Coordinates of C-alpha atoms in Angstrom, one line a residue:
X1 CA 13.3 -29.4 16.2
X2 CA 10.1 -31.1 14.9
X3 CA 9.6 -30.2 11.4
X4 CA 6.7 -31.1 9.6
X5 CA 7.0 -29.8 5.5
X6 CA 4.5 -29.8 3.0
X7 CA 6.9 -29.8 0.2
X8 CA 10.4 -29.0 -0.2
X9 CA 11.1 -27.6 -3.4
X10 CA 14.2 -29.2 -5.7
X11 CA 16.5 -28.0 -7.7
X12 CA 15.6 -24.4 -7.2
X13 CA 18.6 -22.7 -8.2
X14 CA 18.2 -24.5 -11.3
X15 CA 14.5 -24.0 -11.9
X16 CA 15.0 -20.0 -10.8
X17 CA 18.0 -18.7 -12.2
X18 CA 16.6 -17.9 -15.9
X19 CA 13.7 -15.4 -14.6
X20 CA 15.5 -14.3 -11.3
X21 CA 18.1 -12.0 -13.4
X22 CA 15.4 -11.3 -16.1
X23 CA 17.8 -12.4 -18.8
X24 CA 17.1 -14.5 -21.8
X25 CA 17.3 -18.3 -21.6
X26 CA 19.6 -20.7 -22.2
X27 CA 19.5 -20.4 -26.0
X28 CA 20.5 -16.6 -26.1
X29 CA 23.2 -16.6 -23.2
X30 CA 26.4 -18.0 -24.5
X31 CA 28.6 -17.0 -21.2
X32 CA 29.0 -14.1 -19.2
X33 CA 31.9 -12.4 -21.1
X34 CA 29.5 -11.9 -24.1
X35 CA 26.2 -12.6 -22.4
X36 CA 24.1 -9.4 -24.4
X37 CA 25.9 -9.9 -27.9
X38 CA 23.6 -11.9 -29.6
X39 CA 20.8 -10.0 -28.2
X40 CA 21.9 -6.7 -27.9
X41 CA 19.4 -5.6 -30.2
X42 CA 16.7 -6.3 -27.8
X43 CA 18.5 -5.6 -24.6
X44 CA 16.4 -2.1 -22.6
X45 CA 19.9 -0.8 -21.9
X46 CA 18.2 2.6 -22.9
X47 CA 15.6 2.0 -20.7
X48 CA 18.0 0.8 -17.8
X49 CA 19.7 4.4 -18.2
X50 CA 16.8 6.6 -18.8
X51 CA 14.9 4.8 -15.3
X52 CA 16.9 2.9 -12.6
X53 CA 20.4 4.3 -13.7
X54 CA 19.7 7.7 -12.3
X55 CA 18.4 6.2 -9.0
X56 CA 21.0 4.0 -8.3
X57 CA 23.9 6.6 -9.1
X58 CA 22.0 8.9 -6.8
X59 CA 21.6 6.3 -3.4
X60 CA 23.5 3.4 -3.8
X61 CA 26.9 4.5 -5.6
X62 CA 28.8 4.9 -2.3
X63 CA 28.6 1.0 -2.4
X64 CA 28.1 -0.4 -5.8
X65 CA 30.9 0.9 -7.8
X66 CA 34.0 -1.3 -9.0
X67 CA 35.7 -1.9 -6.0
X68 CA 33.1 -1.3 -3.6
X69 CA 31.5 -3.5 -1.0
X70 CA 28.4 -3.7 -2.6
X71 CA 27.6 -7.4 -4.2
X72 CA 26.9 -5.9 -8.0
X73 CA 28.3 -2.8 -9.8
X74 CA 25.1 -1.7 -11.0
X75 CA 25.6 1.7 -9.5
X76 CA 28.5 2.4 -12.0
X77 CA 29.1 5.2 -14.3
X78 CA 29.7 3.3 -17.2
X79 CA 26.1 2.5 -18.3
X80 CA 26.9 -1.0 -20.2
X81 CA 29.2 -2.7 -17.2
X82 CA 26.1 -1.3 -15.1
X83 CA 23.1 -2.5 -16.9
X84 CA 25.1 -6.3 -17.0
X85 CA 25.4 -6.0 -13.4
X86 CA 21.5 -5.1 -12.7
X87 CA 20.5 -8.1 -15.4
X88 CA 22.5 -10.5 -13.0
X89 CA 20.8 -9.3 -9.5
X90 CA 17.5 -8.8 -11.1
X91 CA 15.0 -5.6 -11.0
X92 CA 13.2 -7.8 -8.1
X93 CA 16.2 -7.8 -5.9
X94 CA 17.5 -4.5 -6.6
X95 CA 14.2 -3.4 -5.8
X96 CA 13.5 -4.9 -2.8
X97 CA 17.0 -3.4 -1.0
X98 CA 15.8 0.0 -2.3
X99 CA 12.7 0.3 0.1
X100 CA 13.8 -2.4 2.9
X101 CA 15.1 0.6 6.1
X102 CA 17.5 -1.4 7.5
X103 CA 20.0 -2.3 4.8
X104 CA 21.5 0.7 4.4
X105 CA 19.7 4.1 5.7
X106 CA 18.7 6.5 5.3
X107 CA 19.9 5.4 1.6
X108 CA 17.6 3.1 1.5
X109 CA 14.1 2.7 3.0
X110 CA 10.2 3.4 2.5
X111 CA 10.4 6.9 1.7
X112 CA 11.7 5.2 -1.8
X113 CA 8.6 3.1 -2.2
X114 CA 6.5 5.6 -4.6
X115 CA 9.8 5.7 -6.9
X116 CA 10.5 2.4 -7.0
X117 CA 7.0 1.3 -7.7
X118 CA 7.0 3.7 -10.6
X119 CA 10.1 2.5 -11.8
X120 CA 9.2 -1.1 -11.6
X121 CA 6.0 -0.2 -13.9
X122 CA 8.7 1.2 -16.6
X123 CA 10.5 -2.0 -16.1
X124 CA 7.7 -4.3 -16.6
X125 CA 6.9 -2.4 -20.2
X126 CA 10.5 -2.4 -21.2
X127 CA 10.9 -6.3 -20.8
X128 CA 7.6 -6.9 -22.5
X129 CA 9.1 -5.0 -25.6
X130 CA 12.6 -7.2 -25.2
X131 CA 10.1 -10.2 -25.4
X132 CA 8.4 -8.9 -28.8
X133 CA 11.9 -7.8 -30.2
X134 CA 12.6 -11.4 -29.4
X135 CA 9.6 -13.1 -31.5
X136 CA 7.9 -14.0 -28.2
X137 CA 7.2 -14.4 -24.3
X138 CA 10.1 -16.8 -22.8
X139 CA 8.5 -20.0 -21.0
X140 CA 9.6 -20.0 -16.9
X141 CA 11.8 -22.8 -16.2
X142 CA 10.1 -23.6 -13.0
X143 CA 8.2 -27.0 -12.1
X144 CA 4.9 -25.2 -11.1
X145 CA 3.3 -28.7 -10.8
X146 CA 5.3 -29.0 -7.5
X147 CA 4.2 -25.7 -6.0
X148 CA 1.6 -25.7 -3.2
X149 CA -1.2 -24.1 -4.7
X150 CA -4.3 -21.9 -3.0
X151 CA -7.8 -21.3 -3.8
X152 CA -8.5 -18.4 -6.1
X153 CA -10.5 -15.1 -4.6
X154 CA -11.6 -12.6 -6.9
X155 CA -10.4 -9.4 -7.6
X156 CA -12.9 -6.1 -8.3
X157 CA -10.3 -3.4 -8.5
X158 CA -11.2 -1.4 -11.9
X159 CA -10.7 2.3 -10.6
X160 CA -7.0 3.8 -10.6
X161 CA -6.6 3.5 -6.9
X162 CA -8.6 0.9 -5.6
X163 CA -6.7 -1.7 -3.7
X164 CA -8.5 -5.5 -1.7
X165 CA -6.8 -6.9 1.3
X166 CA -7.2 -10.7 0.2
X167 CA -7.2 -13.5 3.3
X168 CA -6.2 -16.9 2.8
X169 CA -7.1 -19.8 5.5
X170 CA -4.3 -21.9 5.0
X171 CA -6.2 -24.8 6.8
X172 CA -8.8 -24.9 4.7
X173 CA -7.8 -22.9 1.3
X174 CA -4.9 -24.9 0.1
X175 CA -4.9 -26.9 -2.6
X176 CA -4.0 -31.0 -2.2
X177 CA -1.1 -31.4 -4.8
X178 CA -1.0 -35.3 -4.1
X179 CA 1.6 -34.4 -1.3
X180 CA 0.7 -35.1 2.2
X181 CA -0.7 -31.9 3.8
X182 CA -0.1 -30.8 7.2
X183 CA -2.2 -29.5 9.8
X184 CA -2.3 -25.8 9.6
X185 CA -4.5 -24.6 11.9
X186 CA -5.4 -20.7 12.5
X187 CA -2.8 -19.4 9.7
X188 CA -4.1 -16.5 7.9
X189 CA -2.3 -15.1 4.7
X190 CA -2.7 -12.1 3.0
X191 CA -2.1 -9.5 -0.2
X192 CA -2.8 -6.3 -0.7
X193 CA -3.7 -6.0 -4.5
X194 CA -3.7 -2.9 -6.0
X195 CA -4.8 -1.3 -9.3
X196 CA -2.5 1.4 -10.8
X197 CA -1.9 3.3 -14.1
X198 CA 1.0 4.5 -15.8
X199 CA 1.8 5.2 -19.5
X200 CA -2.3 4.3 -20.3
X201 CA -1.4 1.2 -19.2
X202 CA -3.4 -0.7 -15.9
X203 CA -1.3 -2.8 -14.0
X204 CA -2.1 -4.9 -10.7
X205 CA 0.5 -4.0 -7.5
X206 CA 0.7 -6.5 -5.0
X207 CA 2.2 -5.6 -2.0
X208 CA 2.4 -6.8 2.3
X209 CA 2.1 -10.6 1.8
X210 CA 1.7 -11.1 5.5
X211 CA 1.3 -14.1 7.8
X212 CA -1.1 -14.1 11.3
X213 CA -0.5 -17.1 13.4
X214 CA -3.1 -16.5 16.4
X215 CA -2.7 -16.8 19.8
X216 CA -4.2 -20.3 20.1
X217 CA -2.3 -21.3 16.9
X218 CA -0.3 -24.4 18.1
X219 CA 2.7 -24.3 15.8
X220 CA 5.3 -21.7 14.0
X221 CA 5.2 -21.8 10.5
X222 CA 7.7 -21.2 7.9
X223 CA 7.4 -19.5 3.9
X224 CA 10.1 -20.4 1.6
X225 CA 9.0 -19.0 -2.0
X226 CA 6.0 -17.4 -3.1
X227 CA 4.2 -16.5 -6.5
X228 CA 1.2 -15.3 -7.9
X229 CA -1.3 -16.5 -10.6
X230 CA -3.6 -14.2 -11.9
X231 CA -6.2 -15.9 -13.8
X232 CA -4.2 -18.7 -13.8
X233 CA -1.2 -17.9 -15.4
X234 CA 2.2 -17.0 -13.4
X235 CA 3.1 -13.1 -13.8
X236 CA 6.4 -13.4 -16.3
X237 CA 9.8 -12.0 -15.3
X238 CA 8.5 -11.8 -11.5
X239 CA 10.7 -12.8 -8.8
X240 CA 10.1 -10.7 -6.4
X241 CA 8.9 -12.9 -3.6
X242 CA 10.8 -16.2 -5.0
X243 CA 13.3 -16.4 -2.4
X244 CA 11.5 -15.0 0.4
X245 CA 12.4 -17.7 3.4
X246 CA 10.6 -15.9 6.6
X247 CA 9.4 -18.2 10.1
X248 CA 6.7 -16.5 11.9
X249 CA 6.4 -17.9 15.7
X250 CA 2.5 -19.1 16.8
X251 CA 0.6 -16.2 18.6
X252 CA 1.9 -13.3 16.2
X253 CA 0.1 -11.1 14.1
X254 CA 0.5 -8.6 11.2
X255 CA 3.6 -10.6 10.2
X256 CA 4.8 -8.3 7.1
X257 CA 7.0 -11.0 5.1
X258 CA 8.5 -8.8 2.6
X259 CA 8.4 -5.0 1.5
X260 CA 8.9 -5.8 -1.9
X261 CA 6.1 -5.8 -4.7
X262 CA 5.1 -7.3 -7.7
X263 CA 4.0 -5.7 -10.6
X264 CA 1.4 -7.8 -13.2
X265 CA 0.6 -5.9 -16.5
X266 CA -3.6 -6.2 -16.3
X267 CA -6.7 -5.4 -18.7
X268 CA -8.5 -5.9 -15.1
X269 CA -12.2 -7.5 -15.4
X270 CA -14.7 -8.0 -12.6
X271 CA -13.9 -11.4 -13.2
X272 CA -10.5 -11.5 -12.8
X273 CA -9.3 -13.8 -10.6
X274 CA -5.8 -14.7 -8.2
X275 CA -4.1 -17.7 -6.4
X276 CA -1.0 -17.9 -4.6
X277 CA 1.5 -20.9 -5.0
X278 CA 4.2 -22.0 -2.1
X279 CA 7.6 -23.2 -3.0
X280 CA 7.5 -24.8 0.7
X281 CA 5.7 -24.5 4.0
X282 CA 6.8 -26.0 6.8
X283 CA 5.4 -26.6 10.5
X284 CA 7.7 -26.0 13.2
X285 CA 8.8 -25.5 16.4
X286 CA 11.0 -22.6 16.5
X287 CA 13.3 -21.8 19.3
X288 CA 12.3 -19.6 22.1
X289 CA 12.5 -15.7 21.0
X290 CA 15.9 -14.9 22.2
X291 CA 16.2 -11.4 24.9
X292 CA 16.3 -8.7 23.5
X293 CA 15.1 -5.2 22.4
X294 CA 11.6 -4.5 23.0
X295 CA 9.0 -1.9 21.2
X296 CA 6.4 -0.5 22.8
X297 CA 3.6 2.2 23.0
X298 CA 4.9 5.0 25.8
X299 CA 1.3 4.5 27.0
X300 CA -1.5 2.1 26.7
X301 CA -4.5 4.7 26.6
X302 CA -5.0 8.4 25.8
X303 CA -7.7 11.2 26.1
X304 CA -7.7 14.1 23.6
X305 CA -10.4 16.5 22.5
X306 CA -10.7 16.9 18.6
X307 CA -10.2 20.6 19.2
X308 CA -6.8 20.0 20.2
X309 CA -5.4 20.2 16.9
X310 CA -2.7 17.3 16.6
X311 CA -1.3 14.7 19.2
X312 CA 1.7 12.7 19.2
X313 CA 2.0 9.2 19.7
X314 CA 5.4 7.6 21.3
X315 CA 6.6 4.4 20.6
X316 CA 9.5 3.5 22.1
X317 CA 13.0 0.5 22.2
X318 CA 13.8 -1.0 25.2
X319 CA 17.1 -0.2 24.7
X320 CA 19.7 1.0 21.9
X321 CA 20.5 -1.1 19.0
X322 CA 24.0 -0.3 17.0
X323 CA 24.1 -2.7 14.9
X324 CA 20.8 -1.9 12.6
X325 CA 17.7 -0.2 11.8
X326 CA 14.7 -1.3 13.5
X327 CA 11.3 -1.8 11.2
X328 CA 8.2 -1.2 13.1
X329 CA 4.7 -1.8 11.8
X330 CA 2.0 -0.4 13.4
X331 CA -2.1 -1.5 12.1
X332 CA -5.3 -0.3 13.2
X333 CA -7.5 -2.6 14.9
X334 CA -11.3 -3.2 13.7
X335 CA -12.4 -2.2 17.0
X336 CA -11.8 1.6 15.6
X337 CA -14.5 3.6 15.1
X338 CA -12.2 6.8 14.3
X339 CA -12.1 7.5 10.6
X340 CA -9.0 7.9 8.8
X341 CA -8.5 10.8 6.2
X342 CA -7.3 9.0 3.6
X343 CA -9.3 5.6 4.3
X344 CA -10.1 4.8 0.8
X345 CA -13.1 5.5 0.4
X346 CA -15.1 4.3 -2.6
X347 CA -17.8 6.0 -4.1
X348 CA -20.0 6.2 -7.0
X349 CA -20.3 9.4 -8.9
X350 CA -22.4 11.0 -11.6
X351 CA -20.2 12.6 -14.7
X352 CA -20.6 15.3 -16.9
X353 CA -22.1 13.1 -19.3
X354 CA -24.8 11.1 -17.5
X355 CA -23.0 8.2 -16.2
X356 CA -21.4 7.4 -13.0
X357 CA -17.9 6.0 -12.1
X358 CA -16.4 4.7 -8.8
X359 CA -13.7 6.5 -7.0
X360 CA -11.5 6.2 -4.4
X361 CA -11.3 9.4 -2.7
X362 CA -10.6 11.0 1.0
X363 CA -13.8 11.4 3.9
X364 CA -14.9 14.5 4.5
X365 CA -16.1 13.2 8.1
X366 CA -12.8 12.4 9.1
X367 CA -11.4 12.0 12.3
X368 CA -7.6 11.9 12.2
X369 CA -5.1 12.5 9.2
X370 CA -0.9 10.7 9.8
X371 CA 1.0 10.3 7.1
X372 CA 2.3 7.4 8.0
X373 CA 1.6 4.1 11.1
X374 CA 5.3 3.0 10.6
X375 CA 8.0 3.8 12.4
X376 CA 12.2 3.2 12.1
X377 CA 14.6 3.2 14.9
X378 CA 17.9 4.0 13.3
X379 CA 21.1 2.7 15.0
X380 CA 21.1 3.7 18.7
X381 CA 17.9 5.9 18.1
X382 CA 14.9 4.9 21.3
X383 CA 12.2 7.4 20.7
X384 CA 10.0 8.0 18.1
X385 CA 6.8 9.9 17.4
X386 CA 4.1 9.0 15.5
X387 CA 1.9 13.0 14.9
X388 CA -1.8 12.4 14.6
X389 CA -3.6 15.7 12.9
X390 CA -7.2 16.3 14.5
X391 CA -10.0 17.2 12.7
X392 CA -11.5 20.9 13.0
X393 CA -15.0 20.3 13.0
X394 CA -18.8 20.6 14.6
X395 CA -20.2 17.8 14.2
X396 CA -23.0 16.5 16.8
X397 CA -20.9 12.5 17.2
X398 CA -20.3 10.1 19.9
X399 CA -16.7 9.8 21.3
X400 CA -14.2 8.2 18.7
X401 CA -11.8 5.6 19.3
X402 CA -8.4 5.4 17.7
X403 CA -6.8 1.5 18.6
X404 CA -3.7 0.9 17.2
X405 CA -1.7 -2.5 17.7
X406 CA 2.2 -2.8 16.9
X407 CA 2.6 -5.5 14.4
X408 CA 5.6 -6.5 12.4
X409 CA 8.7 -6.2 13.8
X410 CA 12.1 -6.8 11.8
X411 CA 15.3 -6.4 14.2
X412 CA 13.0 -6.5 17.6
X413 CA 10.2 -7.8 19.4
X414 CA 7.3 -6.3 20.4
X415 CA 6.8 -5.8 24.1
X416 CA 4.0 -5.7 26.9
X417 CA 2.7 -2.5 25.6
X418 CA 2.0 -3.4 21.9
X419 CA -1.8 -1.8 21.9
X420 CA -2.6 1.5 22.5
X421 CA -6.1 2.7 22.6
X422 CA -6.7 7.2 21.8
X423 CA -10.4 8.2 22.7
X424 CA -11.1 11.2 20.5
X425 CA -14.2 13.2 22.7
X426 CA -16.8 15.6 21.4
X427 CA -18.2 18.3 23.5
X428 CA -20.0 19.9 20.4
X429 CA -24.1 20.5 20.6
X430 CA -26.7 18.5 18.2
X431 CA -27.9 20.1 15.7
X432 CA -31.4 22.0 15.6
X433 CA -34.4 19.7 13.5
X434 CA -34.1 21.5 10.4
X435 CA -30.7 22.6 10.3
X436 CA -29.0 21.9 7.4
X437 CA -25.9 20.2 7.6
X438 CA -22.4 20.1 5.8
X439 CA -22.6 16.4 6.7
X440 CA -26.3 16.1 5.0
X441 CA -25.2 18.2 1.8
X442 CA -22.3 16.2 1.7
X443 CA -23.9 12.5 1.9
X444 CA -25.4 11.1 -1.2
X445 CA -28.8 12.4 -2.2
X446 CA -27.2 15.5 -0.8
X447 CA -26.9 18.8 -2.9
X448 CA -22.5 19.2 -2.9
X449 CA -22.2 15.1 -3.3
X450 CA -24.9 14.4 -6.4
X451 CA -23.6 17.9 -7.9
X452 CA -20.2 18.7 -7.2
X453 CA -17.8 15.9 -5.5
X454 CA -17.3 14.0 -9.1
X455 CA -14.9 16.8 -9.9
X456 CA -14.3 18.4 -6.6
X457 CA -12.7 15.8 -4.5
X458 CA -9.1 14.5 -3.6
X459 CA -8.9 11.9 -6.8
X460 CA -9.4 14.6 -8.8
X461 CA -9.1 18.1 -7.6
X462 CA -10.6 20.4 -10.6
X463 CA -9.5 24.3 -10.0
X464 CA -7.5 22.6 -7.2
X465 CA -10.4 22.2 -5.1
X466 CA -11.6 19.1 -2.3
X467 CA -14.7 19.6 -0.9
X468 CA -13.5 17.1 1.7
X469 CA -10.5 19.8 2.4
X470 CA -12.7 22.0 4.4
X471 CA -10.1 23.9 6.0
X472 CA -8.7 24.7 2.8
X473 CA -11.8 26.0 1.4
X474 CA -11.7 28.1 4.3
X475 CA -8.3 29.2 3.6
X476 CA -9.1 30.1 -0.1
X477 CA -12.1 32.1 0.5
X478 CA -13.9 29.4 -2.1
X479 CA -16.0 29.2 1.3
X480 CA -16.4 32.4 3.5
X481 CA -19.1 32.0 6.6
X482 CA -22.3 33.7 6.3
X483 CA -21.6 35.5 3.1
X484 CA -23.6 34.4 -0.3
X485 CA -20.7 35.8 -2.4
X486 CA -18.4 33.0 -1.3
X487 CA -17.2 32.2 -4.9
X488 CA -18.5 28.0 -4.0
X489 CA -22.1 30.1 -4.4
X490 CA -21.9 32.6 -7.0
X491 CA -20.4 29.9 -9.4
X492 CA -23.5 27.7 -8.6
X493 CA -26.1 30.7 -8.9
X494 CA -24.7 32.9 -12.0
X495 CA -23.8 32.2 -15.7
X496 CA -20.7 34.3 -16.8
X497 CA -19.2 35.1 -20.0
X498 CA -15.8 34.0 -18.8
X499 CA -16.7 31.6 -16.3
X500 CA -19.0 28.3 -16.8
X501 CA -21.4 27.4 -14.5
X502 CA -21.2 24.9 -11.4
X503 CA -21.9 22.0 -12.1
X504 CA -20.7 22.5 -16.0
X505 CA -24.4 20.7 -16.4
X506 CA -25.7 24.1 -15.8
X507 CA -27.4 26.4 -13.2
X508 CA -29.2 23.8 -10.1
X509 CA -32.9 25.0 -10.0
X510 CA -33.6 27.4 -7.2
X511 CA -34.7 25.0 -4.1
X512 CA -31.5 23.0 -4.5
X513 CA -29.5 25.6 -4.6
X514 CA -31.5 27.2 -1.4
X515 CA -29.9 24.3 0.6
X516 CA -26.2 26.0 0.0
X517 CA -27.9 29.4 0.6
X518 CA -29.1 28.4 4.1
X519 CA -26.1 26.6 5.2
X520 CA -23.7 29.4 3.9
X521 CA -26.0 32.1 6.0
X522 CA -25.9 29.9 9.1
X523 CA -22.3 30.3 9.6
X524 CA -21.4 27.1 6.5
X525 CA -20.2 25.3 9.5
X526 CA -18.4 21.4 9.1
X527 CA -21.3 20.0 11.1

């Protein structure tokens, strides 16, 4: 094997240890058999019982009980021999086997990912109160002067919700630590960054560190460690991604290294910046991909009408695996011109006081809703679905197209058929020259998006209402075809003792409102 490594990093056990079990340092652990005595004080045993206690007794007790087979006893009833056992595996670790599908389904797997994510934000506050009740922040014991260090990229996220897909060029974005650099050619990394709230408190998510090597790439690559540096400082107690040791082979794409997350606590600025640092990248030449299973797409191009309602997508394994769950990650490619429901859109919107702030909300010219691109073959499964929900609408558009590419892969390979390519037609007539629109009211300058979508949308559904959710206004009668007594117009046109006004600005003069009226009398179509 030719293997070419940037930097190989020493005495890691050594350097990781203190911050991988989120534990005090040497000073305040005189031996396991009384490790939390001299601390106990500070210890977030309370806060170990009040959040992850009750999660692992409900999915991972069956394994990680005194005498089980499960490395760890942090799934015991006794709440002190459990909380010693989750300080030694660390909330990273412990985490990262909570969402990962195929170490121990359907225990395990993504459907955790919400919970855990919320439970890592309690975390994250409980050890920053251990480090105050301690007199301080504990240094990491970690020769960072040794890591392999990126460029920084900046981060904009400062609504709830927003997330950036970040893209480092490893052959041209890596730092020189002094250590003689390889040639990585065609190597893109990435993050997904997210901003998220939780007790008042904003904190940054970052999530899918992944790893394209491109068909003309000339070499595999190999990640042994990662961390993040937000404005230049490491996130504390993090070890989420410290041991991650994945090879990706030259010519794949979408290479999801880890399903783990890290969680850093954030005031977020415009300014605020991150970098990534590398325990260790190495250039190889991996062995051919041995036979085996292969996933593919049941077909390589559809046809459907938008009318059709929903449509079901099958991917399928090549043959049965026993053994263990097979993770399949499916992305979207940018040659889509189908929008998503939930494509996080961002938008800027006028308050009820004047001002404006960005949201993050759902299209209301959407395309196609699924809840989810991923799929998992559980042992022996070779079949599985992935349900697309069609938009109802009358909209005057060209034909849409869905393409969809399987990515990552853990436990198979992808096959022949990795890219499948929907075309979502449109039989429905333009518009006349002065009709109004759904789609004009709905754009900005337009009556329902300057007036009504800052409090009306899926972010923040006032009275329970979306405007983007057109079916359900439908459904509620908020919206009834042809009829100016639909409530959507009365509580724009009237001011009622028990009801305010919509907007709560106060009644919209008479020729803005006269857009609505015509649109409602001309069948209040989703055109």
């Amino acid at each position: 094997m030719n293997k070419k490594s940037v930097f190989v990093l020493t005495m890691l056990t050594m350097g990781i240890l203190p911050i991988l079990f989120n534990n005090c340092s040497a000073q305040h652990d005189p031996g396991v058999g009384d490790m939390f005595s001299s601390v106990s004080a500070c210890e977030p045993i309370d806060d170990f019982a009040r959040t992850f206690h009750p999660f692992l007794r409900n999915n991972c007790a069956s394994c990680h009980f005194p005498g089980g087979s499960g490395k760890g006893v942090f799934a015991a009833n006794d709440i002190q021999m459990a909380f010693e056992a989750f300080s030694l595996v660390g909330y990273s670790m412990v985490s990262d086997y909570a969402v990962n599908p195929a170490h121990q389904p359907p225990h395990t797997g993504r459907h955790h990912t919400e919970t855990i994510n919320v439970l890592k934000l309690e975390w994250a506050q409980a050890l920053e109160r251990r480090e105050i009740c301690m007199g301080g922040a504990q240094e990491e014991a970690v020769d960072v002067t040794q890591w392999i260090q990126t460029r920084s990229q900046g981060l904009n996220l400062l609504e709830d919700g927003a997330s950036q897909v970040l893209t480092w060029n490893l052959a041209t974005d890596l730092l020189d630590n002094g250590e003689q650099m390889p040639e990585i050619d065609r190597a893109l990394f990435q993050v997904t960054v997210t901003l998220t709230e939780m007790g008042g408190r904003k904190y940054y998510l970052l999530s899918r560190p992944t790893l394209d090597l491109r068909n003309n790439s000339t070499h595999d690559l190999r990640v042994n460690g990662l961390k993040f540096r937000i404005n230049g400082n490491y996130i504390q107690n993090d070890t989420t991604f410290t041991f991650m040791n994945r090879a990706v082979r030259r010519g794949s794409i979408d290479n999801n290294l880890s399903s783990g997350s890290s969680i850093a606590p954030s005031d977020p600025r415009a300014r605020d910046v991150i970098a990534l640092s590398f325990g260790e990248l190495t250039v190889e030449d991996l062995p051919p991909a041995p036979p085996g299973p292969r996933v593919n797409f049941r077909l390589a191009d559809q046809e459907v009408q938008h009318t059709d309602g929903s449509l079901d997508i099958w991917v399928d394994l090549s043959e049965p695996v026993p053994s263990h769950a097979v993770v399949v990650g499916i992305r979207v490619e940018e040659e889509s011109t189908a929008v998503p429901l939930r494509s996080g859109r961002s938008v800027q919107l006028r308050d009820e006081t004047g001002g404006t702030r960005n949201l993050v909300i759902n299209s209301f010219n959407w395309d196609y809703d699924v809840d989810s691109l991923g799929v998992v073959f559980l042992p022996n499964e070779t079949s599985k679905r992935i349900t697309l929900n069609l938009a109802e609408h009358q909209r005057f558009q060209t034909p849409r197209l869905l393409s969809l590419r399987i990515g990552s892969v853990e436990g198979a390979q992808a096959g022949e058929t990795n890219r499948h390519r929907l075309n979502i037609n449109n039989d429905n007539p333009a518009p006349a020259m002065d009709e109004i629109t759904f789609t004009m009211l709905m754009r900005p300058g337009g009556v329902f998006y300057e007036t009504c979508l800052t409090c009306h949308n899926s972010a923040d559904k006032r009275g329970g209402l979306d405007l983007a959710n057109f079916r359900e206004m439908i459904d509620r009668q908020v919206l009834i075809p042809g009829d100016i007594n639909s409530l959507m117009y009365i509580r724009m046109s009237t001011q009622s003792g028990t009801q305010p006004p919509m907007p709560l600005t106060g009644i919209l003069p008479a020729h803005t409102r006269g857009f609505v009226e015509e649109w409602i009398l001309s069948g209040a179509k989703n055109n």
